[in-house]
PDB file of C-alpha atoms in Angstrom:
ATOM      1  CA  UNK E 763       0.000   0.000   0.000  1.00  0.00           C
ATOM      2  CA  UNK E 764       1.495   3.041  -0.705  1.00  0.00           C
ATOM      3  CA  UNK E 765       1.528   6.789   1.099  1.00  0.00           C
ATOM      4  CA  UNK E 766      -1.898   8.155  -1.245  1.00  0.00           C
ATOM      5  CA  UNK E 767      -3.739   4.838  -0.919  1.00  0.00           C
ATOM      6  CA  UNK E 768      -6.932   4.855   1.158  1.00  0.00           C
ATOM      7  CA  UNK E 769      -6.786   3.269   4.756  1.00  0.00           C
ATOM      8  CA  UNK E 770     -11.131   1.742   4.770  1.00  0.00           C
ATOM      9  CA  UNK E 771     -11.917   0.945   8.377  1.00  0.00           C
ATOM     10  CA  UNK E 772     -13.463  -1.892   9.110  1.00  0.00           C
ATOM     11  CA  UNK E 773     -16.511  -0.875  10.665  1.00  0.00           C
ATOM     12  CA  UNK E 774     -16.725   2.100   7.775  1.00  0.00           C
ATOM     13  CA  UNK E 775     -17.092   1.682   3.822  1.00  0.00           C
ATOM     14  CA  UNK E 776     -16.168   5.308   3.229  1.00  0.00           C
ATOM     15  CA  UNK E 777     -12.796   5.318   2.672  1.00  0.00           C
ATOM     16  CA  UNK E 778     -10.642   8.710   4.165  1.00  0.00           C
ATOM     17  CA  UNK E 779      -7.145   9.850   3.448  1.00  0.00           C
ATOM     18  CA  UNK E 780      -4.817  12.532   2.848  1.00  0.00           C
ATOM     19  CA  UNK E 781      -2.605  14.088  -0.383  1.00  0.00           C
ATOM     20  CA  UNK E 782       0.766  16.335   0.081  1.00  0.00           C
ATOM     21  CA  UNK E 783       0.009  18.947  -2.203  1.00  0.00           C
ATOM     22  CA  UNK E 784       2.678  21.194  -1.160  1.00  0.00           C
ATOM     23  CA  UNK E 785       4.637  22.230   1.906  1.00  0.00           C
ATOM     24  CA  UNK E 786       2.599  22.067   4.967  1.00  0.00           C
ATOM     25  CA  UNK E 787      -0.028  21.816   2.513  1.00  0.00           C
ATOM     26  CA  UNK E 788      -2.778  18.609   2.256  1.00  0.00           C
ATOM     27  CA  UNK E 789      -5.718  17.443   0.602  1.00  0.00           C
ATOM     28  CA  UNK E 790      -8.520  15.860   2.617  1.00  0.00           C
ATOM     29  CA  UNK E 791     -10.294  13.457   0.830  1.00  0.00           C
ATOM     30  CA  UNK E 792     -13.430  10.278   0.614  1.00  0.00           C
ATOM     31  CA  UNK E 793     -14.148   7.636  -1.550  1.00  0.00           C
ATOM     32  CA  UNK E 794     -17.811   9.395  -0.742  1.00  0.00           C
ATOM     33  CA  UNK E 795     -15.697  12.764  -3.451  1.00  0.00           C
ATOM     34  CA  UNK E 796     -15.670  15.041  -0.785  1.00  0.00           C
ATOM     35  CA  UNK E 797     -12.683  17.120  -0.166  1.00  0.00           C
ATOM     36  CA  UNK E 798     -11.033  19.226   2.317  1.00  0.00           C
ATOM     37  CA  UNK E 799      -8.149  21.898   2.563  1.00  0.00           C
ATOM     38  CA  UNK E 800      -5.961  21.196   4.783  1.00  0.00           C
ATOM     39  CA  UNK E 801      -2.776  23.783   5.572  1.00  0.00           C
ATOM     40  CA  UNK E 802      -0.730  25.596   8.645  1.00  0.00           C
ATOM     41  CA  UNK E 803      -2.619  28.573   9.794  1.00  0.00           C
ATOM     42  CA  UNK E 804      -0.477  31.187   8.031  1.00  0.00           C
ATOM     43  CA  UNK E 805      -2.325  29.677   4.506  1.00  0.00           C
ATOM     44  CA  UNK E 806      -5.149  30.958   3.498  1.00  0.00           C
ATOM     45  CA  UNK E 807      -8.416  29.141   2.134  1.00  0.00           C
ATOM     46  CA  UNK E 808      -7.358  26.247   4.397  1.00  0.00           C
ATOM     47  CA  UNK E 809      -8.509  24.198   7.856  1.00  0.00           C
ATOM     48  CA  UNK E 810      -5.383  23.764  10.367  1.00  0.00           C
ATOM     49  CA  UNK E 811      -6.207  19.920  11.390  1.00  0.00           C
ATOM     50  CA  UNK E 812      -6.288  21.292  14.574  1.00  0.00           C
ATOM     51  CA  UNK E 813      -9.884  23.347  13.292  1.00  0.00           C
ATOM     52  CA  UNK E 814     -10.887  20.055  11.795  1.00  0.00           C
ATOM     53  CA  UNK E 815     -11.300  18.400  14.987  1.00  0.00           C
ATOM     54  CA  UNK E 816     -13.403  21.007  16.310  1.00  0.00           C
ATOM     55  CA  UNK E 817     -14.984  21.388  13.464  1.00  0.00           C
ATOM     56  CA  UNK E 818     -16.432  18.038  13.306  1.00  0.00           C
ATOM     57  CA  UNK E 819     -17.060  18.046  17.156  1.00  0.00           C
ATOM     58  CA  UNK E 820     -19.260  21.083  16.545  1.00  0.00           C
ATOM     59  CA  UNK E 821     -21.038  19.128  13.191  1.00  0.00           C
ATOM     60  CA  UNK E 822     -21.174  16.149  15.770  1.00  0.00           C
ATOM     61  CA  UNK E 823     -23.295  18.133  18.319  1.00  0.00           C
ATOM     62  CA  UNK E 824     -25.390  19.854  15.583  1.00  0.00           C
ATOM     63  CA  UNK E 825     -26.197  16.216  13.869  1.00  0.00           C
ATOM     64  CA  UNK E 826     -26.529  14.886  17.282  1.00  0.00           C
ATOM     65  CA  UNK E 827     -29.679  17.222  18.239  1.00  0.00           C
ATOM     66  CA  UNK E 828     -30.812  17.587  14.990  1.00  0.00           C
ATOM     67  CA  UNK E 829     -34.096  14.885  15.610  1.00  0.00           C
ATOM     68  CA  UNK E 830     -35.307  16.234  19.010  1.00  0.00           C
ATOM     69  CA  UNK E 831     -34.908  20.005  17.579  1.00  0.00           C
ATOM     70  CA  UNK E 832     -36.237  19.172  14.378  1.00  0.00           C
ATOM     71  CA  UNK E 833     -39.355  17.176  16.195  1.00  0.00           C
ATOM     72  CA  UNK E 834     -40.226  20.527  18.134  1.00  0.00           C
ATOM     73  CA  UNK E 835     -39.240  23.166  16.121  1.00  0.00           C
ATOM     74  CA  UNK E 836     -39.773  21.945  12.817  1.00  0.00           C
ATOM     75  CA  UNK E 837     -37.358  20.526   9.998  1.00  0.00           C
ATOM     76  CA  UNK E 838     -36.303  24.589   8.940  1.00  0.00           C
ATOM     77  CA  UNK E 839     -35.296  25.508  12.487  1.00  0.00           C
ATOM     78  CA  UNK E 840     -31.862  27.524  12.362  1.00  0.00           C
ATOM     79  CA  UNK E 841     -29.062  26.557  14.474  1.00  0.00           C
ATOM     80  CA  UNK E 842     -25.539  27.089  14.905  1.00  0.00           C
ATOM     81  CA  UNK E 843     -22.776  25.527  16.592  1.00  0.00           C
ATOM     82  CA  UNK E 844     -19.655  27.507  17.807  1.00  0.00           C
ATOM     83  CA  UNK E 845     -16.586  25.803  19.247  1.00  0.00           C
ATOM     84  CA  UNK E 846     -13.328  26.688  20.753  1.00  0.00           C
ATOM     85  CA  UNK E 847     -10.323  25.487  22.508  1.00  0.00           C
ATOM     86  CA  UNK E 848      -6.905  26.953  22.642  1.00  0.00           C
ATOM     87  CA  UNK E 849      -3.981  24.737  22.143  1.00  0.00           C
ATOM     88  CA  UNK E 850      -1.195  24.327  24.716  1.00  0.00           C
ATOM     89  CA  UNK E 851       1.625  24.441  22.117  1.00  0.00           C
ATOM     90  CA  UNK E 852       3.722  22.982  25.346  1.00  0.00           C
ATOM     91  CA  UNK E 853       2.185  19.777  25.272  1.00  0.00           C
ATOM     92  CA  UNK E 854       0.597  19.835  21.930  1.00  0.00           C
ATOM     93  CA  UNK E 855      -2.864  18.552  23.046  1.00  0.00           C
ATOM     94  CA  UNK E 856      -6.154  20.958  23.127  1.00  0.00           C
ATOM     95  CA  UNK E 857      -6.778  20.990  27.450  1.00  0.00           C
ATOM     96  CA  UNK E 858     -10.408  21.790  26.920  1.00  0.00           C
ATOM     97  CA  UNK E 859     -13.321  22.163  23.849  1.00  0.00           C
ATOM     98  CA  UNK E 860     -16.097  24.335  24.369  1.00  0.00           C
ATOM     99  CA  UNK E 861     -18.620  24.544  22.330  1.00  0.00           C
ATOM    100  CA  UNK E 862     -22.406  26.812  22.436  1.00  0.00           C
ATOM    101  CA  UNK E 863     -25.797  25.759  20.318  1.00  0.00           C
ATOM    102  CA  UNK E 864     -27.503  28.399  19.598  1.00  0.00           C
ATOM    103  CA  UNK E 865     -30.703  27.825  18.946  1.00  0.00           C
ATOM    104  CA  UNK E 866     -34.102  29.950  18.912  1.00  0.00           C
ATOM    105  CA  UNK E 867     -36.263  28.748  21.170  1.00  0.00           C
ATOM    106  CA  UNK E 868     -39.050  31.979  22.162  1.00  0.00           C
ATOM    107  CA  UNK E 869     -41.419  30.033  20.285  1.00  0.00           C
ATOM    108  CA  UNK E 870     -42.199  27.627  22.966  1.00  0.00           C
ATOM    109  CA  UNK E 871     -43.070  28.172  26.634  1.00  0.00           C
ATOM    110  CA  UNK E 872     -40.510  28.585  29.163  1.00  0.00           C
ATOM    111  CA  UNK E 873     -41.337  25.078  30.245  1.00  0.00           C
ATOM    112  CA  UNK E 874     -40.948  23.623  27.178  1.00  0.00           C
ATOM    113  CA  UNK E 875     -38.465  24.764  26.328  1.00  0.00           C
ATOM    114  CA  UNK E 876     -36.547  23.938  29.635  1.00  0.00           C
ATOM    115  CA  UNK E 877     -37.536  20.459  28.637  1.00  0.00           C
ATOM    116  CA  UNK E 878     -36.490  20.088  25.391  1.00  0.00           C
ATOM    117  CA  UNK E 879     -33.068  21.425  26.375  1.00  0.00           C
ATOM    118  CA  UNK E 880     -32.463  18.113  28.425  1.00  0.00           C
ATOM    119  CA  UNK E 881     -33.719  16.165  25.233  1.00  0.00           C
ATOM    120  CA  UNK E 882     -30.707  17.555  23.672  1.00  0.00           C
ATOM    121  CA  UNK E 883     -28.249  17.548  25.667  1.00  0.00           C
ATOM    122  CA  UNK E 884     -28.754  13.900  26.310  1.00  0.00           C
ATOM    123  CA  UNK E 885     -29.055  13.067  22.762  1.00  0.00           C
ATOM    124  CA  UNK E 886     -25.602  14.863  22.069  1.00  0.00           C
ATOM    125  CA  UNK E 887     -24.780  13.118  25.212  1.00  0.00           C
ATOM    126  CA  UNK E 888     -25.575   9.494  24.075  1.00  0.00           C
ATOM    127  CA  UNK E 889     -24.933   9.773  20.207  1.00  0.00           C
ATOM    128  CA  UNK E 890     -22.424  12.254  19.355  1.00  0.00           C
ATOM    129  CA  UNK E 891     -19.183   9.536  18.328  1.00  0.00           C
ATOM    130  CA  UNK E 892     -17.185  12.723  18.116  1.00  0.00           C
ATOM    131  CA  UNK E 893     -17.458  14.362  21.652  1.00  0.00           C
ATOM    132  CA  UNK E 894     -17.902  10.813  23.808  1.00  0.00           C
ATOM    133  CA  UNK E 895     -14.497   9.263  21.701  1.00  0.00           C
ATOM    134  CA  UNK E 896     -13.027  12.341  22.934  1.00  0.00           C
ATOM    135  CA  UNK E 897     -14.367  12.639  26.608  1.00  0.00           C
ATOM    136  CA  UNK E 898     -13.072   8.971  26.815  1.00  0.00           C
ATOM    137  CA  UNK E 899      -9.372   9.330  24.796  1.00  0.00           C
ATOM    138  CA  UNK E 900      -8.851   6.800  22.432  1.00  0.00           C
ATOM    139  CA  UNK E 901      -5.671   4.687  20.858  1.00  0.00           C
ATOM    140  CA  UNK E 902      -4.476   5.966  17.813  1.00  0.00           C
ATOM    141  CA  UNK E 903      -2.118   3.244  15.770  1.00  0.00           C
ATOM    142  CA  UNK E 904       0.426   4.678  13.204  1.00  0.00           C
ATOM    143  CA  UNK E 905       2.251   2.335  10.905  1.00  0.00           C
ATOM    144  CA  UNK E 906       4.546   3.631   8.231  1.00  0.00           C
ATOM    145  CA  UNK E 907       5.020   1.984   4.769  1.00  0.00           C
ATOM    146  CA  UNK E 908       7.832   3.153   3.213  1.00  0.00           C
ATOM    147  CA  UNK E 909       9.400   1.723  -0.424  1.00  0.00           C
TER     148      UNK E 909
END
């Protein structure tokens, strides 16, 4: 297998990998044809990988409510998910995530809407892979193939 091959996982048909297309400069890519910039910070038009992970931490949470929001607000309710974290460039690990849904709500009672905001959380709580692989820390297994 060489360096631009596709790793599949076993669990997953979608196939992910990345391309050098320059220096410090990388191509995200699926078998699904999506693509992604990927760069250091000082390029522009590009995600640092470092934005990727919260990225899809935030797109985790926002799939992760989507039903319960969508059940009580209807399927063109608007919602937006920030995220942040600084890195500790010392250690090279992000210490903490946080992230904020904002959602409009002042159509329902206060009640309700109290209500619904534990349906949520507990949704993103039970289903988002994303935030509970990284509450728990995970293995990560490099092997390098080299001709």
């Amino acid at each position: 297998m060489s360096a631009t091959e596709p790793v599949a996982s076993e669990q997953h048909a979608t196939e992910l990998w990345v391309q050098r297309t320059g220096s410090r400069r990388y191509t995200g890519r699926s078998s699904r044809g999506a693509e992604v910039l990927i760069g250091s910070q000082d390029v522009e038009g590009v995600f640092t990988p470092g934005e990727l992970l919260k990225i899809a931490l935030a797109a985790c949470t926002g799939m992760s409510s989507d039903k319960p929001l969508s059940r009580r607000l209807g399927d063109d309710y608007d919602a937006t998910v920030r995220v942040a974290g600084d890195a500790d460039r010392d250690n090279e690990v992000y210490p903490a995530l946080s992230e904020v849904l904002e959602v409009d709500l002042s159509e329902l009672d206060p009640e309700a809407a109290k209500r619904l905001l534990v349906v949520v959380e507990r949704a993103v709580d039970a289903v988002c892979t994303v935030g509970r692989t990284l509450k728990a820390g995970t293995t990560v297994d490099l092997r390098i193939d080299a001709e």
